[in-house]
CSV table of C-alpha atoms and ligand atoms in Angstrom, one decimal:
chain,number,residue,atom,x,y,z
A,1,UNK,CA,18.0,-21.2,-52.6
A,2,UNK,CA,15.8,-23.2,-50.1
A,3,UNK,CA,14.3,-26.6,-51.7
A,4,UNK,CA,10.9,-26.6,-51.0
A,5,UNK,CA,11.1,-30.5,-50.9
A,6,UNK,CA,13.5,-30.8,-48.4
A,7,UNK,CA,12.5,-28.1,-46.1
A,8,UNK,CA,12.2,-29.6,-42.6
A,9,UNK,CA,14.6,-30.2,-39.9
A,10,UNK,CA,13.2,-32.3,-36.9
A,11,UNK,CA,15.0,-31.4,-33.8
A,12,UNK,CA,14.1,-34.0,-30.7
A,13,UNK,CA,14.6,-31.8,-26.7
A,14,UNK,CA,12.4,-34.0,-24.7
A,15,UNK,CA,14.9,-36.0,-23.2
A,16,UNK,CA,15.4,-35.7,-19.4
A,17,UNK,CA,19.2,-35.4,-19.7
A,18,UNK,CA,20.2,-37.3,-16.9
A,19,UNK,CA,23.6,-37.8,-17.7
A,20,UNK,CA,24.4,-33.5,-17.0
A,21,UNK,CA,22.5,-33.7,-13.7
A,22,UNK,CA,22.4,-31.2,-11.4
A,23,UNK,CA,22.7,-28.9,-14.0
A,24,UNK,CA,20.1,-30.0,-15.9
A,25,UNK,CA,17.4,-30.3,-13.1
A,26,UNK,CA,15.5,-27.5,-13.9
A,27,UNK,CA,17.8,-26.3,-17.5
A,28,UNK,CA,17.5,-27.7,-20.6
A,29,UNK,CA,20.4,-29.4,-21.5
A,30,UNK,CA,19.8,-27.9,-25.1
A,31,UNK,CA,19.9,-24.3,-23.0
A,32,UNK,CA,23.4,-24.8,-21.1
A,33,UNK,CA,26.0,-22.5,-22.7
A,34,UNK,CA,29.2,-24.0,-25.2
A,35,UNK,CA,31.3,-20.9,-23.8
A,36,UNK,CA,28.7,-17.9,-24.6
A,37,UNK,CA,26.2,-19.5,-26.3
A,38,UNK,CA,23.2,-21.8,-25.9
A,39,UNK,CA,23.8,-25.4,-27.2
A,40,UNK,CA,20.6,-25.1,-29.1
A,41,UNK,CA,21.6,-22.1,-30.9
A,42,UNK,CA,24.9,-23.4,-32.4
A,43,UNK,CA,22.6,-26.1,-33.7
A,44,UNK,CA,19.8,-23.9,-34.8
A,45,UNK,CA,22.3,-21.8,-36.9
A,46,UNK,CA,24.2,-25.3,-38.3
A,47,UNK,CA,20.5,-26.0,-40.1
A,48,UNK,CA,20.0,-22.3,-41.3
A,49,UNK,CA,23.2,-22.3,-42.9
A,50,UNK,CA,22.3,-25.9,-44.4
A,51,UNK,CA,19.3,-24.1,-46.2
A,52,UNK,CA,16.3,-26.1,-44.0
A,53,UNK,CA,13.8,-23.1,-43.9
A,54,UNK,CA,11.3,-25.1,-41.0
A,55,UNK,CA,12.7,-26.6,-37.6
A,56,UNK,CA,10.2,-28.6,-36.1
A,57,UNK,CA,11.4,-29.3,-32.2
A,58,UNK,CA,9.9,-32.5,-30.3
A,59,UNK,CA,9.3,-30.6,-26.6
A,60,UNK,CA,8.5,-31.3,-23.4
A,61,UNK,CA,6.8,-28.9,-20.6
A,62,UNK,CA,10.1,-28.8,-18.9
A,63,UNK,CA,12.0,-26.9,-21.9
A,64,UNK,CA,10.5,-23.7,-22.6
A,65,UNK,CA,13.1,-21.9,-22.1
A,66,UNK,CA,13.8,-23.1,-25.2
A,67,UNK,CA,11.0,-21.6,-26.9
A,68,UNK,CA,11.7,-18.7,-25.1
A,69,UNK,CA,15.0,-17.8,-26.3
A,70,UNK,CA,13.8,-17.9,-29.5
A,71,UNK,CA,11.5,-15.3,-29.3
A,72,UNK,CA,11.7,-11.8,-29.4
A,73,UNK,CA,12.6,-10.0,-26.4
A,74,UNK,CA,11.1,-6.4,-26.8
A,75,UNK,CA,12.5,-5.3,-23.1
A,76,UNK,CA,15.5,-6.0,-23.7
A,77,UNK,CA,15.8,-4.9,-26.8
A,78,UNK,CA,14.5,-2.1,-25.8
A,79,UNK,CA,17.1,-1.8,-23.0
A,80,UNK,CA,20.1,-2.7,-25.4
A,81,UNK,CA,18.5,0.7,-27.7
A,82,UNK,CA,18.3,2.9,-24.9
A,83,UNK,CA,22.1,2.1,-23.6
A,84,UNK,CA,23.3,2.1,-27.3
A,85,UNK,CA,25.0,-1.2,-27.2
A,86,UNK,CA,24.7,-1.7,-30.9
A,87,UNK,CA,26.3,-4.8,-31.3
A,88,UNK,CA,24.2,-6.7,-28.4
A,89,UNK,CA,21.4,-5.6,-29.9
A,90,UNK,CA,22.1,-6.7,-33.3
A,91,UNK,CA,23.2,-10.0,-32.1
A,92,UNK,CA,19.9,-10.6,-30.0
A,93,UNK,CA,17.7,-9.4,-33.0
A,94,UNK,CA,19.2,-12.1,-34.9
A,95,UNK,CA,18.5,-15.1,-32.5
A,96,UNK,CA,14.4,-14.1,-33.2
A,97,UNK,CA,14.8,-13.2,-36.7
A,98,UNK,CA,11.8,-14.9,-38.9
A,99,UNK,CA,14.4,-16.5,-41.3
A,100,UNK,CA,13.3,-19.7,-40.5
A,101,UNK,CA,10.0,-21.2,-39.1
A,102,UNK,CA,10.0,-22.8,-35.3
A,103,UNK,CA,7.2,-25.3,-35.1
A,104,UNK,CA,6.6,-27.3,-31.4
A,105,UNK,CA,5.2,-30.2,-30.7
A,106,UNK,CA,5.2,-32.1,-27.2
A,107,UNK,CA,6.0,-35.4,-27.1
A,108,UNK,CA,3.9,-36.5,-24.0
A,109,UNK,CA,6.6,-39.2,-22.5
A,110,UNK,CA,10.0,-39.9,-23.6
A,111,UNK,CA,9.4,-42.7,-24.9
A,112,UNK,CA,12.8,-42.9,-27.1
A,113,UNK,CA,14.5,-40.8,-30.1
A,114,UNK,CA,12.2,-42.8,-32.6
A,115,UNK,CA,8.9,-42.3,-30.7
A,116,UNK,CA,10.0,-38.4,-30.5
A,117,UNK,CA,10.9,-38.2,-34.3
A,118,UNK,CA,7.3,-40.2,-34.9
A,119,UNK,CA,5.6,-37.1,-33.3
A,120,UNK,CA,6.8,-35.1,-36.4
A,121,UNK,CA,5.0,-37.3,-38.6
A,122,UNK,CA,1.3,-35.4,-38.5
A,123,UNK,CA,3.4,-32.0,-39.9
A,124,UNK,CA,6.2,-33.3,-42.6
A,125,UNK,CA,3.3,-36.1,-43.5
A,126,UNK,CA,5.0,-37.2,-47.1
A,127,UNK,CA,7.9,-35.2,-47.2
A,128,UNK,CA,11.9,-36.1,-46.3
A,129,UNK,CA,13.0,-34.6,-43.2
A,130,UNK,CA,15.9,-34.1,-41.9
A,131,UNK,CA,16.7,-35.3,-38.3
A,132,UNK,CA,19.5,-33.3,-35.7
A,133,UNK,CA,20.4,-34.4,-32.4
A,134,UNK,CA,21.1,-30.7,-30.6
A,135,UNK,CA,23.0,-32.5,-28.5
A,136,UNK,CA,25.5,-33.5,-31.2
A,137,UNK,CA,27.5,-30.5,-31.7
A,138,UNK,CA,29.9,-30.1,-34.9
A,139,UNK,CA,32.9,-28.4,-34.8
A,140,UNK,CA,32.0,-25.0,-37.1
A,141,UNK,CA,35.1,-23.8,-36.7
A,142,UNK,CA,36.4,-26.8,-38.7
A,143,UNK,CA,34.1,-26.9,-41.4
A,144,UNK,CA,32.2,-25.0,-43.9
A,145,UNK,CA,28.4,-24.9,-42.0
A,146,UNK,CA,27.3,-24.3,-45.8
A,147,UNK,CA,28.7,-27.0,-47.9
A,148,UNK,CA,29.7,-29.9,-45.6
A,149,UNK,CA,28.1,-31.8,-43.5
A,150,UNK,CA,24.5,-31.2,-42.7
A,151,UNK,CA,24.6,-29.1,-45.8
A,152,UNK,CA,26.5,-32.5,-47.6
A,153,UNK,CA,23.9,-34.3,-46.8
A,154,UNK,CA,21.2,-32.6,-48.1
A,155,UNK,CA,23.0,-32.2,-51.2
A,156,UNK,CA,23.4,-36.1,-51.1
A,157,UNK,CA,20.0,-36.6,-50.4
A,158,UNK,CA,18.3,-34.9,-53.2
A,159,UNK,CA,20.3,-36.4,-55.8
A,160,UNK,CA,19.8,-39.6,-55.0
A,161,UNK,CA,16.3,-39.8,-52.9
A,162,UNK,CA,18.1,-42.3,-50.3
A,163,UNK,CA,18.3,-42.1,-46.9
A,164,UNK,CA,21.5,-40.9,-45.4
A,165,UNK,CA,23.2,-39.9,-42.0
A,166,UNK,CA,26.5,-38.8,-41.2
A,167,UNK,CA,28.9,-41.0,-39.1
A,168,UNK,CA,32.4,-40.2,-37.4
A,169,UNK,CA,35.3,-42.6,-36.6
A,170,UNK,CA,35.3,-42.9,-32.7
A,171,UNK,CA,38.0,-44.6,-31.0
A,172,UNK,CA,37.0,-48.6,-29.8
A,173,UNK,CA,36.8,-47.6,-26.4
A,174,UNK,CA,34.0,-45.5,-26.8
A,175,UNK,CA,32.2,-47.7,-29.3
A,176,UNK,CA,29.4,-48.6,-26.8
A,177,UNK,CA,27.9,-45.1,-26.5
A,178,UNK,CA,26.9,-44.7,-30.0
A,179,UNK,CA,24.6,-46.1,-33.0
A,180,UNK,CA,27.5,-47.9,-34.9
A,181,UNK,CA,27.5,-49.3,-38.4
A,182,UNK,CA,28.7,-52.2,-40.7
A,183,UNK,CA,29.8,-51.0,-43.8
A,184,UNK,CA,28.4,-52.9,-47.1
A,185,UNK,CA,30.3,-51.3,-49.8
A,186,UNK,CA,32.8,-48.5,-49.2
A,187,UNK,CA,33.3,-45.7,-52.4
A,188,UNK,CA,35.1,-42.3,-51.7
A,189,UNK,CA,31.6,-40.8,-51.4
A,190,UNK,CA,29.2,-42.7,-48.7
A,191,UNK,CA,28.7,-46.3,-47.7
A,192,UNK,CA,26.1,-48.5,-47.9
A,193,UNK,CA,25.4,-49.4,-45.1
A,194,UNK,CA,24.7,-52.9,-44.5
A,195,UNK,CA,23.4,-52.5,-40.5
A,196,UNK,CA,23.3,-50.5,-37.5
A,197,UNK,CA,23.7,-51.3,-33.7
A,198,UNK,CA,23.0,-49.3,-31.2
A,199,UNK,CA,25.4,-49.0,-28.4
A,200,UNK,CA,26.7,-52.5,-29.2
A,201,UNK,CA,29.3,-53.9,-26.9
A,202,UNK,CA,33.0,-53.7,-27.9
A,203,UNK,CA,33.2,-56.8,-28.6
A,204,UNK,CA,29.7,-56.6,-30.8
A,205,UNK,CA,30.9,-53.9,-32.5
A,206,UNK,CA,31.5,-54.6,-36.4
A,207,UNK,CA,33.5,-50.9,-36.9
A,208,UNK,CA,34.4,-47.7,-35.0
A,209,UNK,CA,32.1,-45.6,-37.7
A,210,UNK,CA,29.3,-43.9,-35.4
A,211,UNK,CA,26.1,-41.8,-36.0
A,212,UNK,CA,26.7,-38.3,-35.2
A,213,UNK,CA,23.3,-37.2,-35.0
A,214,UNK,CA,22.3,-35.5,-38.5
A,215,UNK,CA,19.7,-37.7,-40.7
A,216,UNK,CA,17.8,-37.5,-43.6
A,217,UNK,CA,14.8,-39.4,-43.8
A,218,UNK,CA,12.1,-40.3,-46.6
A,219,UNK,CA,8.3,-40.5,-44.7
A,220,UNK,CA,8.6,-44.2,-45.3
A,221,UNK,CA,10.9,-44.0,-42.0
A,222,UNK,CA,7.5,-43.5,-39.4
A,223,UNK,CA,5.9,-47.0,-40.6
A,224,UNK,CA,9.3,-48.6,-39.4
A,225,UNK,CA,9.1,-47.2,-36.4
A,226,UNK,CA,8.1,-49.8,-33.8
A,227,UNK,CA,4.9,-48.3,-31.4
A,228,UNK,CA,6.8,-50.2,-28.5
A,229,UNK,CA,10.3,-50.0,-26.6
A,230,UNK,CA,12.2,-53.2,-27.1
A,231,UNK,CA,15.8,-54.3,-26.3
A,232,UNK,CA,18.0,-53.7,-23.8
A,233,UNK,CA,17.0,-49.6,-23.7
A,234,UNK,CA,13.6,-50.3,-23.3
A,235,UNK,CA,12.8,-47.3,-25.4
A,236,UNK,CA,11.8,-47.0,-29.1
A,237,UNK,CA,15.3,-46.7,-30.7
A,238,UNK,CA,15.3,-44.6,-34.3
A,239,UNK,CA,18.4,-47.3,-34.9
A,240,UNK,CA,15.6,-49.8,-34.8
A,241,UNK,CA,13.8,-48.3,-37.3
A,242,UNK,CA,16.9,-48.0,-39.7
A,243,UNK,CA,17.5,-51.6,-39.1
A,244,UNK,CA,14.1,-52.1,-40.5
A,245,UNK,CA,14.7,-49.9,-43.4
A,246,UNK,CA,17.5,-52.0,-44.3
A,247,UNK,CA,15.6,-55.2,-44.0
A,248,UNK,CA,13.0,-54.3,-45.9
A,249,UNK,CA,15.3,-53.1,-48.6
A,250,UNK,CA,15.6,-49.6,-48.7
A,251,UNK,CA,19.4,-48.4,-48.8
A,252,UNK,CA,20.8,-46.3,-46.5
A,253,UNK,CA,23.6,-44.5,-47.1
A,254,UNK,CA,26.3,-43.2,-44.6
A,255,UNK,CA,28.5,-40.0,-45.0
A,256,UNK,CA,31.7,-39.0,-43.2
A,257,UNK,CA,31.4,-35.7,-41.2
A,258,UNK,CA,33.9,-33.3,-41.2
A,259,UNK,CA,35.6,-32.2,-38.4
A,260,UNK,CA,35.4,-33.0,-34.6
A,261,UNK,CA,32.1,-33.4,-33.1
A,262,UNK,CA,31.5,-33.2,-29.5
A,263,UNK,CA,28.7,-35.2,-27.5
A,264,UNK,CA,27.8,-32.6,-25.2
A,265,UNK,CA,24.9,-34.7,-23.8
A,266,UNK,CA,27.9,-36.3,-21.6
A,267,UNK,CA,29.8,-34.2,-19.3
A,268,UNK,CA,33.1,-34.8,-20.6
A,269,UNK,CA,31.9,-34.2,-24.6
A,270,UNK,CA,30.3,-31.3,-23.3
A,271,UNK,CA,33.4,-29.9,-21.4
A,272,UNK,CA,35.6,-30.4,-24.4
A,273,UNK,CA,32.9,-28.3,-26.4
A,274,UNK,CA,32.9,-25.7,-24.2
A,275,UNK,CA,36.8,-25.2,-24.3
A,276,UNK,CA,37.2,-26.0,-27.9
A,277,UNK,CA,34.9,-23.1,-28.8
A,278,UNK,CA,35.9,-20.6,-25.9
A,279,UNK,CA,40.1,-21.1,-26.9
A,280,UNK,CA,38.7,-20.4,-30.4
A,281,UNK,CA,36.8,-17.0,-29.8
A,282,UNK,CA,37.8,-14.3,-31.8
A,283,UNK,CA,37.7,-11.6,-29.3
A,284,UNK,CA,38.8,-14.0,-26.0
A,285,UNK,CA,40.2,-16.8,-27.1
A,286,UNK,CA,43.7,-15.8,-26.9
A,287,UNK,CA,42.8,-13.8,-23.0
A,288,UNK,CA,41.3,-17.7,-22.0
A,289,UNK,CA,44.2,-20.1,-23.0
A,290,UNK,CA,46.6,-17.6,-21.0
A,291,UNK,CA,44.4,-17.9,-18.1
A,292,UNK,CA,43.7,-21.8,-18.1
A,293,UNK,CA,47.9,-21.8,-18.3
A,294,UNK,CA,48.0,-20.0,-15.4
A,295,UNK,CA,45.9,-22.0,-13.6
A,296,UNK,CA,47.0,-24.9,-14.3
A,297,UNK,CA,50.8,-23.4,-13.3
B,301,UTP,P1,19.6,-38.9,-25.4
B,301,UTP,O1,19.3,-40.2,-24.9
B,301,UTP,O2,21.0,-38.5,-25.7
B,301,UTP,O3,19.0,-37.8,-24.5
B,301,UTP,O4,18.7,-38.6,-26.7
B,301,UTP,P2,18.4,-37.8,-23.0
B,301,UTP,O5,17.4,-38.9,-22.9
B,301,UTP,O6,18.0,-36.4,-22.8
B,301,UTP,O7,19.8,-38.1,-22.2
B,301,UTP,P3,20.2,-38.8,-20.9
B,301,UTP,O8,20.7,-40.2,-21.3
B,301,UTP,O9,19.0,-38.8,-20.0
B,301,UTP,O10,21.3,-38.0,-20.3
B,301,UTP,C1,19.2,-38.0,-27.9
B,301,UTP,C2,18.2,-36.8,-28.2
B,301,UTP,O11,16.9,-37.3,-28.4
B,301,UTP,C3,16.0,-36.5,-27.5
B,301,UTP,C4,16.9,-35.9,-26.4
B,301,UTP,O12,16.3,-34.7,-26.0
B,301,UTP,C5,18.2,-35.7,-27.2
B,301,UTP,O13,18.3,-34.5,-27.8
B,301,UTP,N1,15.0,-37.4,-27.0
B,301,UTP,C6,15.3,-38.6,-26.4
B,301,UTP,C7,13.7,-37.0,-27.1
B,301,UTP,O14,13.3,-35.9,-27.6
B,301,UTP,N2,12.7,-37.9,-26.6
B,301,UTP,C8,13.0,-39.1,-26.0
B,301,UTP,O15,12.1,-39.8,-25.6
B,301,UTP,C9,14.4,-39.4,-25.9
């Protein structure tokens, strides 16, 4: 059952994706393929099965594909009909079903994750939100897409109205790439969370417990969001905004995820994706391990 006051997920793909150029000159980053499929549609399924029934993505004129993919493709649909290729066709028919609304809106300059999620604000107006980063990919294979994680979460959430996010143990080294907390209280459940850096140095950084990319906001998040970059990014950070959450004393609570999670933003998250999922295929899993063994022979 879909609870009508948690309905929204907020998924941000106007970033310019830098770090996977070339590929990503004229792709989204949210369209390159983790071994068959379309980054964005691993994600896209990971908030259906968490029981969001809206998906509202923050879009820039460069990712229509995006919006494309999603839509129904009657020629080749028709094509798939005419050759009798059953299972294709079922399998594209279910990329465009209507089980869950798609709503766009452009976010006219990246201006940072917490400007993007602000452009969200005129649709949820007073209801929690969800927020996914599509290009924080969870391990499904690891994980039950309809009780854990996002799915946690949002279970978390609407027992005990506070904001919450889901965070992963990274090792030190990598400490600097990532949103990173400092634990208040620990209990077996969540954390309160007594800050948040973003991308702090090593050195900085008071744990190895990172954001992975899946929120749950109130609405009181968009009047913490500053209306200018600051700090070293100089872009409007949505860590900021937590920060300022904190401060003004709202808790926030963290959740461990379950499972790896890849950062496939980053060309060496993204590769691991890509041959995590592809050795895992049902049908050509077993066919691609062979093959990468004899390659590497
Ligand atoms: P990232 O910083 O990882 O994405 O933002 P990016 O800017 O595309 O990446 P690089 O550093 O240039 O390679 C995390 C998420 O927030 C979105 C991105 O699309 C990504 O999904 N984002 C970021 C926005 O929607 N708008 C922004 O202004 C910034």
């Amino acid at each position: 059952m879909i609870d009508k006051n948690l309905e929204y997920a907020v998924v941000p793909i106007a970033g310019l994706g830098t770090r996977m150029l070339p590929a990503t000159k004229s792709i989204p980053k949210e369209m390159l393929p983790i071994f068959d499929t379309p980054v964005i549609q691993h994600v896209v399924e990971e908030i259906k099965s968490a029981g969001f029934s809206k998906i509202i993505f923050i879009t820039h004129s460069s990712k229509n594909a995006i919006g494309n993919h999603f839509d129904k493709s009657f020629e080749l649909e028709a094509t798939l009909e005419k050759r009798i290729k059953r299972s294709q066709l079922k399998e594209i028919k279910n990329i465009s079903d209507k089980e869950i609304d798609l709503l766009y809106v452009r976010q006219g300059e990246a201006l940072g994750l917490g400007h993007a999620i602000k452009c969200a604000s005129t649709i949820v107006g007073k209801k929690p939100f969800a927020v996914v980063l599509p290009d924080r990919v969870l391990d499904k294979y690891n994980c039950n897409q309809e009780e854990d994680n996002l799915a946690k979460l949002k279970k978390h959430f609407l027992k005990n109205k506070k904001n919450c996010f889901l965070v992963s143990e990274v090792p030190q080294s990598d400490v600097n790439k990532f949103g990173i907390i400092k634990p208040k209280e620990i209990s077996d459940k969540f954390i309160i969370v007594e800050k948040i850096i973003e991308k702090p140095s090593k050195n900085e950084a008071p744990s190895n417990l990172a954001s992975v990319g899946r929120y749950i906001f109130t609405a009181d998040i968009f009047d913490h969001i500053p209306d200018k970059p600051s700090g070293k990014s100089k872009e409007i950070e949505l860590t900021d905004a937590m920060q300022d959450l904190i401060d003004a004393k709202h808790e926030i609570h963290a959740i461990t995820s379950k499972g790896q999670y890849f950062d496939c933003g980053d060309k060496v998250g993204y590769f691991e994706a890509f041959i995590s999922f592809a050795y895992k295929d049902n049908k050509l899993g077993d066919i691609l391990k062979n093959l990468t063994r004899e390659i590497l022979e």
